[in-house]
Amino acid sequence: MKEPVDSTEFIPSLRASIVKWRQQGKKGVWIKLPIGLVSLVEPIVQEGFRYHHAEPDYLMLVYWIPDTPDTLPENASHRVGVGAFVLNSNGEVLVVKENSGEFKGTGVWKLPTGVVNEGEDIPSASIREVKEETGIDTEFMEVLAFRQSHRSFFSKSDLFFICMLRPRSFDIQKQDLELEAAQWMPIEDYVNQPYNKEHQLFKYVAEICKTKAKMDYSGFSAMPVGPDSGKETYLFFNNRDFN
Amino acid sequence: MKEPVDSTEFIPSLRASIVKWRQQGKKGVWIKLPIGLVSLVEPIVQEGFRYHHAEPDYLMLVYWIPDTPDTLPENASHRVGVGAFVLNSNGEVLVVKENSGEFKGTGVWKLPTGVVNEGEDIPSASIREVKEETGIDTEFMEVLAFRQSHRSFFSKSDLFFICMLRPRSFDIQKQDLELEAAQWMPIEDYVNQPYNKEHQLFKYVAEICKTKAKMDYSGFSAMPVGPDSGKETYLFFNNRDFN
């Protein structure tokens, strides 16, 4: 729906349509209502519609016509984040100190992290975050590990991918808004920070990075498997073992 | 918000609160509005609030008080699915024929698949889907690969995890609503289906399963790294290489 319409006009027309759709055997009715048409939300809900999802500028309402169980697809359930393990040829890892959030003032040097934007590929997101936070250009290599957690945000879950990147530049340009400091740090110093010893998740992640740096650890690399709906689709798998 | 309240009461009180919060240096205001209070949506939007997200029974509205850029966390961006590769000791894989959706009538034998519920772990989701569709009890072994795609559903993205499971039972009880048939199939027959030869993504997935069955392929196993907000958190990584 795009054009303004009065509820005294819209609701009778919606009712007539649902009668027709029921006869035609249609099942689900979707109304994508721009926030500018907010005055229609209440009358539409009074017709028996429920919320499906919302974005800043619209609300999606749904109605299931038949008496069978509702098979409408579920809403998005996960937020996705990335952490970047960028190792240079001197065995140093790119680390940052954040000046807000839970790490503020802790002195902990951590991997650059960020949220994957809607429609963004995991490799691109990890490259973008490193560039934004430190100015370093990188190339995506592998996903080394990922974590699933729950209730990170209301009832939503969280998937967080640790990505290994190869640096293409070396001079750090720190982003001032989010960061107190950024540097290249010997990987042993990064791993041996007390915080990484005391927190099981961080300990594993640090040890996995160290194993990758020193020895033979194969993560999942990204294989383009053809565009779908105009965007690239990637399959991530253990390409070393596969070959 | 839980109790019914009239907008002529609520809006003046909201305005007064925002004045106070502004003085206190508060930044973000969240209103979680049950669908029963739908009559307040329009007046709240008229106060400058926007939608953040919605679930069937509530709408979350937000307002950013200061003149700085809005740093409110983003909404969930991904749906998550699982496909189950269940291999028995005869070298047979558990496959299904769907009677609805894009595979209906194609004759393609495919891995059981499903959507990960809100708050559900990937290993549990894969075990549940196999049980629901085929009655087979399984144990989670590894994530063999995962795929990220976009615009699978409105503007949302999709993460799909191929999980290897070990069967704990062998007698198939097919779920009748979604499936035309289910069977144990020699893995070579599964891999050699024309559909799997012609579709790049399916071809890779089938070949990865075959590599896992016949040779030395290491996926990511799931390590519990301690509960967070009362739910288990898993870290998935190449445990064979790590050790």
Coordinates of C-alpha atoms in Angstrom, one line a residue:
Chain A
M1 CA 0.0 0.0 0.0
K2 CA 1.3 3.4 -0.9
E3 CA -1.4 6.0 -1.3
P4 CA -3.3 7.5 1.6
V5 CA -6.7 5.9 2.0
D6 CA -9.4 6.4 4.6
S7 CA -10.4 3.5 6.8
T8 CA -14.1 4.0 6.0
E9 CA -13.1 3.2 2.4
F10 CA -10.4 0.7 3.0
I11 CA -12.1 -1.7 5.5
P12 CA -15.2 -2.5 3.5
S13 CA -13.0 -3.1 0.4
L14 CA -10.7 -5.3 2.5
R15 CA -13.7 -7.3 3.8
A16 CA -15.1 -7.8 0.2
S17 CA -11.7 -8.9 -1.0
I18 CA -11.3 -11.5 1.8
V19 CA -14.8 -13.0 0.9
K20 CA -13.6 -13.3 -2.7
W21 CA -10.2 -14.7 -1.7
R22 CA -11.8 -17.3 0.6
Q23 CA -14.0 -18.5 -2.3
Q24 CA -10.9 -18.7 -4.5
G25 CA -9.1 -20.8 -1.9
K26 CA -6.5 -18.2 -1.1
K27 CA -4.8 -18.7 2.3
G28 CA -2.6 -15.9 3.6
V29 CA -3.2 -12.2 3.3
W30 CA -0.3 -9.8 3.7
I31 CA -0.6 -6.0 4.2
K32 CA 2.6 -4.0 4.0
L33 CA 1.6 -0.7 5.6
P34 CA 4.0 2.3 5.4
I35 CA 4.3 4.2 8.6
G36 CA 2.6 7.2 6.9
L37 CA -0.6 5.0 6.9
V38 CA -0.4 4.3 10.6
S39 CA -4.1 5.4 11.0
L40 CA -5.1 2.1 9.4
V41 CA -3.3 -0.2 11.9
E42 CA -6.0 -0.2 14.4
P43 CA -8.9 -0.9 12.0
I44 CA -6.9 -3.6 10.2
V45 CA -6.2 -5.4 13.5
Q46 CA -9.9 -5.1 14.4
E47 CA -10.5 -7.1 11.2
G48 CA -8.5 -10.0 12.8
F49 CA -5.1 -9.3 11.3
R50 CA -2.0 -9.8 13.5
Y51 CA 1.5 -8.3 13.3
H52 CA 4.1 -10.2 11.3
H53 CA 7.2 -8.0 11.4
A54 CA 8.1 -4.3 11.3
E55 CA 10.9 -2.2 9.9
P56 CA 11.5 1.5 10.7
D57 CA 9.2 2.6 7.9
Y58 CA 6.6 -0.1 7.6
L59 CA 4.5 -2.6 9.5
M60 CA 3.6 -6.0 8.0
L61 CA 0.2 -7.4 9.0
V62 CA -1.1 -10.9 8.1
Y63 CA -4.4 -12.8 8.2
W64 CA -4.8 -16.5 7.6
I65 CA -8.1 -17.2 5.8
P66 CA -8.8 -21.0 6.1
D67 CA -9.5 -23.1 9.2
T68 CA -6.2 -25.0 8.8
P69 CA -3.1 -24.3 10.8
D70 CA -1.3 -21.1 9.8
T71 CA 1.7 -21.9 7.7
L72 CA 2.9 -18.4 7.1
P73 CA 6.7 -18.1 7.2
E74 CA 8.3 -17.0 10.4
N75 CA 9.9 -13.7 11.0
A76 CA 13.7 -13.2 11.0
S77 CA 15.0 -14.7 14.3
H78 CA 18.8 -13.9 14.3
R79 CA 21.1 -11.0 14.3
V80 CA 24.5 -11.7 12.7
G81 CA 27.8 -10.3 13.8
V82 CA 31.4 -10.7 12.7
G83 CA 34.8 -10.6 14.5
A84 CA 37.9 -10.2 12.4
F85 CA 41.2 -12.0 13.0
V86 CA 43.7 -10.0 10.9
L87 CA 47.2 -11.5 11.1
N88 CA 50.2 -9.8 9.5
S89 CA 53.4 -11.5 8.3
N90 CA 55.2 -10.5 11.5
G91 CA 52.8 -12.7 13.5
E92 CA 51.0 -9.7 14.8
V93 CA 47.2 -9.5 15.1
L94 CA 45.1 -6.3 14.6
V95 CA 43.4 -5.4 17.9
V96 CA 41.3 -2.6 19.2
K97 CA 40.3 -1.0 22.6
E98 CA 36.7 0.0 22.6
N99 CA 35.6 3.3 24.3
S100 CA 32.0 2.3 24.8
G101 CA 29.9 -0.8 25.6
E102 CA 30.9 -3.6 28.0
F103 CA 34.7 -3.4 27.2
K104 CA 35.0 0.3 28.0
G105 CA 37.7 0.9 30.5
T106 CA 38.6 -2.7 30.9
G107 CA 41.9 -2.3 29.0
V108 CA 41.1 -5.5 27.0
W109 CA 42.5 -5.6 23.4
K110 CA 40.0 -7.4 21.3
L111 CA 39.4 -8.3 17.7
P112 CA 37.5 -5.7 15.6
T113 CA 33.8 -6.7 15.6
G114 CA 30.6 -5.4 14.1
V115 CA 27.1 -6.2 12.9
V116 CA 26.4 -7.6 9.5
N117 CA 24.0 -5.2 7.7
E118 CA 20.8 -6.4 6.1
G119 CA 21.6 -8.0 2.7
E120 CA 25.4 -8.0 3.4
D121 CA 27.6 -11.0 2.9
I122 CA 29.7 -12.2 5.9
P123 CA 33.0 -11.8 4.0
S124 CA 32.1 -8.2 2.9
A125 CA 30.9 -7.3 6.4
S126 CA 34.2 -8.4 8.0
I127 CA 36.3 -6.5 5.4
R128 CA 34.1 -3.4 6.0
E129 CA 34.3 -3.5 9.7
V130 CA 38.1 -3.7 9.7
K131 CA 38.3 -0.8 7.2
E132 CA 35.9 1.4 9.2
E133 CA 37.6 0.7 12.6
T134 CA 41.2 0.7 11.6
G135 CA 41.6 1.8 8.0
I136 CA 43.3 -1.5 7.1
D137 CA 42.5 -3.1 3.8
T138 CA 42.0 -6.8 3.9
E139 CA 41.1 -9.9 1.9
F140 CA 38.7 -12.5 3.4
M141 CA 40.2 -16.0 3.9
E142 CA 38.0 -18.2 6.1
V143 CA 35.4 -18.5 8.8
L144 CA 37.4 -20.0 11.7
A145 CA 34.5 -20.6 14.1
F146 CA 31.0 -19.3 14.9
R147 CA 28.9 -18.9 18.0
Q148 CA 25.2 -19.1 18.4
S149 CA 23.7 -17.4 21.5
H150 CA 20.1 -16.6 22.5
R151 CA 18.2 -13.7 24.0
S152 CA 20.9 -11.3 22.9
F153 CA 18.2 -8.8 22.1
F154 CA 14.6 -9.2 23.2
S155 CA 13.7 -12.8 22.2
K156 CA 16.1 -12.8 19.2
S157 CA 19.2 -15.0 18.9
D158 CA 22.6 -14.1 17.6
L159 CA 25.1 -15.8 15.3
F160 CA 28.7 -14.5 15.4
F161 CA 31.3 -15.5 12.9
I162 CA 35.1 -15.3 13.6
C163 CA 36.6 -14.5 10.2
M164 CA 40.3 -14.7 9.2
L165 CA 41.4 -11.9 7.0
R166 CA 44.7 -11.2 5.3
P167 CA 45.9 -7.6 5.5
R168 CA 46.6 -5.6 2.3
S169 CA 47.9 -2.5 4.1
F170 CA 49.7 -1.8 7.4
D171 CA 49.2 1.8 8.5
I172 CA 46.4 2.0 11.1
Q173 CA 43.9 4.9 10.9
K174 CA 41.9 4.5 14.1
Q175 CA 38.2 5.4 14.0
D176 CA 37.8 7.8 16.9
L177 CA 34.1 7.5 17.7
E178 CA 34.1 3.9 18.8
L179 CA 37.8 3.2 19.6
E180 CA 40.2 4.3 22.3
A181 CA 43.1 2.7 20.5
A182 CA 44.1 0.2 17.8
Q183 CA 47.4 -1.6 17.2
W184 CA 49.3 -4.6 15.8
M185 CA 50.0 -6.9 18.7
P186 CA 52.1 -10.1 18.9
I187 CA 49.6 -12.9 18.8
E188 CA 51.0 -14.4 22.1
D189 CA 50.3 -11.2 23.9
Y190 CA 46.8 -11.1 22.5
V191 CA 46.1 -14.7 23.6
N192 CA 47.7 -14.3 27.0
Q193 CA 45.6 -11.4 28.2
P194 CA 44.0 -12.3 31.5
Y195 CA 40.5 -11.6 30.1
N196 CA 41.0 -14.3 27.4
K197 CA 42.2 -16.7 30.1
E198 CA 39.2 -16.2 32.3
H199 CA 36.3 -16.3 29.8
Q200 CA 35.7 -19.6 28.2
L201 CA 34.3 -18.3 24.9
F202 CA 37.1 -15.8 24.5
K203 CA 39.7 -18.4 25.5
Y204 CA 38.6 -20.8 22.8
V205 CA 38.4 -18.0 20.2
A206 CA 41.9 -16.8 21.1
E207 CA 43.3 -20.4 21.1
I208 CA 41.7 -21.1 17.7
C209 CA 43.3 -18.0 16.3
K210 CA 46.7 -19.1 17.7
T211 CA 46.2 -22.6 16.3
K212 CA 45.4 -21.1 12.9
A213 CA 48.5 -18.8 13.1
K214 CA 51.0 -21.5 14.1
M215 CA 49.7 -24.7 12.8
D216 CA 47.4 -26.5 10.5
Y217 CA 43.8 -25.4 11.2
S218 CA 41.3 -25.4 8.4
G219 CA 38.2 -23.2 8.7
F220 CA 35.4 -22.8 6.1
S221 CA 36.2 -20.8 3.0
A222 CA 33.5 -19.1 0.9
M223 CA 32.6 -20.4 -2.5
P224 CA 30.2 -18.3 -4.7
V225 CA 27.5 -20.7 -5.9
G226 CA 25.7 -18.3 -8.2
P227 CA 23.5 -15.3 -7.7
D228 CA 20.0 -15.7 -6.3
S229 CA 17.5 -12.8 -6.5
G230 CA 20.3 -10.7 -7.9
K231 CA 22.7 -11.2 -4.9
E232 CA 25.6 -13.6 -4.6
T233 CA 25.1 -16.7 -2.6
Y234 CA 28.1 -18.2 -0.7
L235 CA 28.6 -21.7 0.5
F236 CA 31.1 -21.9 3.4
F237 CA 32.9 -25.2 3.8
N238 CA 36.2 -26.9 4.6
N239 CA 37.7 -26.5 1.1
R240 CA 41.1 -28.0 2.1
D241 CA 39.5 -31.3 3.2
F242 CA 37.1 -31.2 0.3
N243 CA 39.9 -31.1 -2.2
Chain B
M1 CA 3.0 -1.8 28.7
K2 CA 0.3 -4.1 29.8
E3 CA -2.8 -2.3 31.1
P4 CA -5.3 -0.6 28.8
V5 CA -4.8 3.2 28.8
D6 CA -6.5 6.0 26.9
S7 CA -4.4 8.0 24.5
T8 CA -5.7 11.3 26.0
E9 CA -4.0 10.1 29.3
F10 CA -1.0 8.3 27.8
I11 CA 0.3 10.9 25.4
P12 CA 0.6 13.9 27.9
S13 CA 2.3 11.5 30.3
L14 CA 4.7 10.3 27.5
R15 CA 5.6 13.9 26.6
A16 CA 6.3 14.8 30.2
S17 CA 8.5 11.8 30.6
I18 CA 10.5 12.6 27.4
V19 CA 11.2 16.1 28.7
K20 CA 12.5 14.6 31.9
W21 CA 14.5 11.9 30.2
R22 CA 16.1 14.6 27.9
Q23 CA 17.2 16.5 31.0
Q24 CA 18.6 13.3 32.5
G25 CA 20.6 12.7 29.3
K26 CA 18.7 9.5 28.4
K27 CA 19.0 8.6 24.7
G28 CA 16.7 5.8 23.5
V29 CA 13.0 5.3 24.4
W30 CA 11.4 1.9 23.8
I31 CA 7.7 1.2 23.9
K32 CA 6.7 -2.5 23.7
L33 CA 3.0 -2.3 22.9
P34 CA 0.8 -5.4 23.1
I35 CA -1.5 -5.8 20.1
G36 CA -4.4 -5.3 22.5
L37 CA -3.3 -1.7 22.8
V38 CA -3.3 -1.1 19.1
S39 CA -5.3 2.1 19.5
L40 CA -2.1 3.8 20.8
V41 CA 0.0 3.0 17.8
E42 CA -1.1 6.1 15.8
P43 CA -0.8 8.6 18.6
I44 CA 2.6 7.3 19.6
V45 CA 3.9 7.5 15.9
Q46 CA 2.5 11.1 15.8
E47 CA 4.8 11.9 18.8
G48 CA 7.8 11.0 16.5
F49 CA 8.3 7.4 17.3
R50 CA 9.2 4.9 14.6
Y51 CA 8.7 1.1 14.4
H52 CA 11.6 -1.0 15.5
H53 CA 10.2 -4.6 15.1
A54 CA 7.1 -6.6 15.6
E55 CA 6.1 -10.1 16.7
P56 CA 2.6 -11.6 16.3
D57 CA 1.5 -10.2 19.7
Y58 CA 3.3 -6.9 20.0
L59 CA 4.9 -3.9 18.3
M60 CA 8.1 -2.3 19.4
L61 CA 8.3 1.5 18.9
V62 CA 11.4 3.6 19.5
Y63 CA 12.4 7.3 19.8
W64 CA 15.9 8.7 19.9
I65 CA 16.0 11.8 22.2
P66 CA 19.4 13.6 21.5
D67 CA 20.5 15.3 18.3
T68 CA 23.3 12.7 17.8
P69 CA 23.0 9.8 15.3
D70 CA 20.7 7.1 16.4
T71 CA 22.7 4.1 17.8
L72 CA 19.8 1.9 18.6
P73 CA 20.6 -1.8 17.9
E74 CA 19.4 -3.2 14.6
N75 CA 16.5 -5.6 14.2
A76 CA 17.1 -9.3 13.5
S77 CA 18.2 -9.6 9.9
H78 CA 18.4 -13.4 9.2
R79 CA 16.2 -16.4 9.2
V80 CA 18.1 -19.6 10.0
G81 CA 17.5 -23.1 8.5
V82 CA 19.0 -26.5 8.8
G83 CA 19.4 -29.5 6.5
A84 CA 20.2 -32.9 8.0
F85 CA 22.7 -35.3 6.6
V86 CA 21.9 -38.6 8.4
L87 CA 24.1 -41.5 7.3
N88 CA 23.6 -45.0 8.6
S89 CA 26.2 -47.8 8.9
N90 CA 25.2 -49.3 5.5
G91 CA 26.3 -46.1 3.8
E92 CA 22.7 -45.0 3.2
V93 CA 21.4 -41.5 3.7
L94 CA 18.0 -40.5 5.0
V95 CA 16.1 -38.6 2.3
V96 CA 12.6 -37.3 1.8
K97 CA 10.3 -36.3 -1.1
E98 CA 8.3 -33.1 -0.2
N99 CA 4.7 -32.8 -1.3
S100 CA 4.6 -29.0 -1.2
G101 CA 6.8 -26.1 -2.1
E102 CA 9.3 -25.9 -4.9
F103 CA 10.2 -29.6 -4.8
K104 CA 6.6 -30.9 -5.1
G105 CA 6.2 -33.2 -8.0
T106 CA 9.9 -33.0 -9.0
G107 CA 10.7 -36.5 -7.8
V108 CA 13.9 -35.1 -6.1
W109 CA 15.0 -37.0 -3.0
K110 CA 16.4 -34.4 -0.6
L111 CA 17.8 -34.0 2.9
P112 CA 15.2 -33.3 5.6
T113 CA 15.2 -29.5 6.2
G114 CA 13.5 -27.0 8.4
V115 CA 13.5 -23.6 10.1
V116 CA 15.3 -23.1 13.4
N117 CA 12.8 -21.8 15.9
E118 CA 13.4 -18.6 17.9
G119 CA 15.7 -19.4 20.8
E120 CA 16.6 -22.9 19.4
D121 CA 20.1 -24.2 19.1
I122 CA 21.2 -25.4 15.6
P123 CA 22.0 -29.0 16.9
S124 CA 18.6 -29.3 18.6
A125 CA 16.8 -27.9 15.6
S126 CA 18.4 -30.5 13.2
I127 CA 17.6 -33.3 15.6
R128 CA 14.0 -32.1 16.0
E129 CA 13.4 -31.7 12.2
V130 CA 14.6 -35.2 11.5
K131 CA 12.4 -36.7 14.2
E132 CA 9.4 -34.7 13.1
E133 CA 9.8 -35.6 9.4
T134 CA 11.0 -39.2 9.6
G135 CA 10.6 -40.4 13.2
I136 CA 14.4 -41.2 13.3
D137 CA 16.3 -40.4 16.5
T138 CA 19.7 -38.9 15.9
E139 CA 22.7 -37.4 17.6
F140 CA 24.3 -34.2 16.3
M141 CA 27.9 -34.6 15.0
E142 CA 29.0 -31.6 13.0
V143 CA 28.1 -28.6 10.8
L144 CA 29.5 -29.6 7.4
A145 CA 28.9 -26.4 5.6
F146 CA 26.6 -23.3 5.6
R147 CA 25.1 -21.0 3.1
Q148 CA 24.2 -17.4 3.3
S149 CA 21.7 -16.0 0.8
H150 CA 19.7 -12.8 0.6
R151 CA 16.2 -11.5 0.0
S152 CA 14.8 -14.9 0.8
F153 CA 11.9 -13.2 2.5
F154 CA 11.2 -9.5 2.0
S155 CA 14.5 -7.8 2.7
K156 CA 15.7 -10.5 5.1
S157 CA 18.7 -12.8 4.6
D158 CA 19.0 -16.5 5.2
L159 CA 21.6 -18.7 6.8
F160 CA 21.3 -22.4 6.2
F161 CA 23.4 -25.0 8.0
I162 CA 24.1 -28.5 6.7
C163 CA 24.4 -30.7 9.8
M164 CA 25.7 -34.2 10.0
L165 CA 23.8 -36.5 12.4
R166 CA 24.3 -40.0 13.5
P167 CA 21.1 -42.1 13.5
R168 CA 20.0 -43.8 16.8
S169 CA 17.1 -45.7 15.2
F170 CA 16.3 -47.1 11.8
D171 CA 12.5 -47.5 11.3
I172 CA 11.1 -44.6 9.4
Q173 CA 7.7 -43.1 10.4
K174 CA 7.0 -40.6 7.7
Q175 CA 5.3 -37.3 8.6
D176 CA 2.3 -37.3 6.2
L177 CA 1.5 -33.6 6.1
E178 CA 4.7 -32.4 4.4
L179 CA 6.1 -35.5 2.9
E180 CA 5.2 -37.8 0.0
A181 CA 7.9 -40.3 0.9
A182 CA 11.0 -40.9 3.1
Q183 CA 13.6 -43.6 2.8
W184 CA 17.2 -44.7 3.4
M185 CA 19.0 -44.3 0.0
P186 CA 22.6 -45.4 -1.0
I187 CA 24.6 -42.2 -0.9
E188 CA 25.8 -42.6 -4.5
D189 CA 22.2 -42.7 -5.7
Y190 CA 21.5 -39.5 -3.7
V191 CA 24.5 -37.7 -5.0
N192 CA 23.9 -38.8 -8.6
Q193 CA 20.4 -37.5 -8.9
P194 CA 20.2 -35.2 -12.0
Y195 CA 18.9 -32.3 -9.9
N196 CA 22.1 -32.5 -7.8
K197 CA 24.2 -32.5 -10.9
E198 CA 22.5 -29.5 -12.5
H199 CA 22.3 -27.1 -9.5
Q200 CA 25.6 -25.8 -8.3
L201 CA 24.6 -25.3 -4.6
F202 CA 23.0 -28.8 -4.4
K203 CA 26.0 -30.3 -6.2
Y204 CA 28.4 -28.9 -3.7
V205 CA 26.3 -30.0 -0.8
A206 CA 25.9 -33.5 -2.1
E207 CA 29.6 -33.8 -2.9
I208 CA 30.6 -32.5 0.6
C209 CA 28.3 -35.2 2.1
K210 CA 29.9 -37.8 -0.1
T211 CA 33.4 -36.6 0.9
K212 CA 32.4 -36.8 4.6
A213 CA 31.0 -40.3 4.1
K214 CA 33.9 -41.7 2.2
M215 CA 37.0 -39.8 3.3
D216 CA 38.5 -37.4 5.8
Y217 CA 36.4 -34.2 5.9
S218 CA 36.3 -32.2 9.1
G219 CA 33.3 -29.9 9.7
F220 CA 32.7 -27.8 12.8
S221 CA 31.6 -29.6 15.9
A222 CA 29.6 -27.8 18.7
M223 CA 31.3 -27.0 22.0
P224 CA 29.2 -25.7 24.9
V225 CA 30.9 -22.6 26.3
G226 CA 28.6 -21.8 29.2
P227 CA 25.1 -20.6 29.5
D228 CA 24.3 -16.9 28.8
S229 CA 20.9 -15.4 29.8
G230 CA 20.0 -18.9 31.0
K231 CA 20.4 -20.6 27.5
E232 CA 23.4 -22.6 26.4
T233 CA 25.9 -20.9 24.0
Y234 CA 27.7 -23.1 21.5
L235 CA 30.9 -22.4 19.7
F236 CA 31.3 -24.3 16.4
F237 CA 34.8 -25.0 15.1
N238 CA 37.1 -27.5 13.6
N239 CA 37.8 -29.5 16.7
R240 CA 39.8 -32.2 14.9
D241 CA 42.4 -29.6 13.7
F242 CA 42.2 -27.7 17.0
N243 CA 43.3 -30.8 18.9

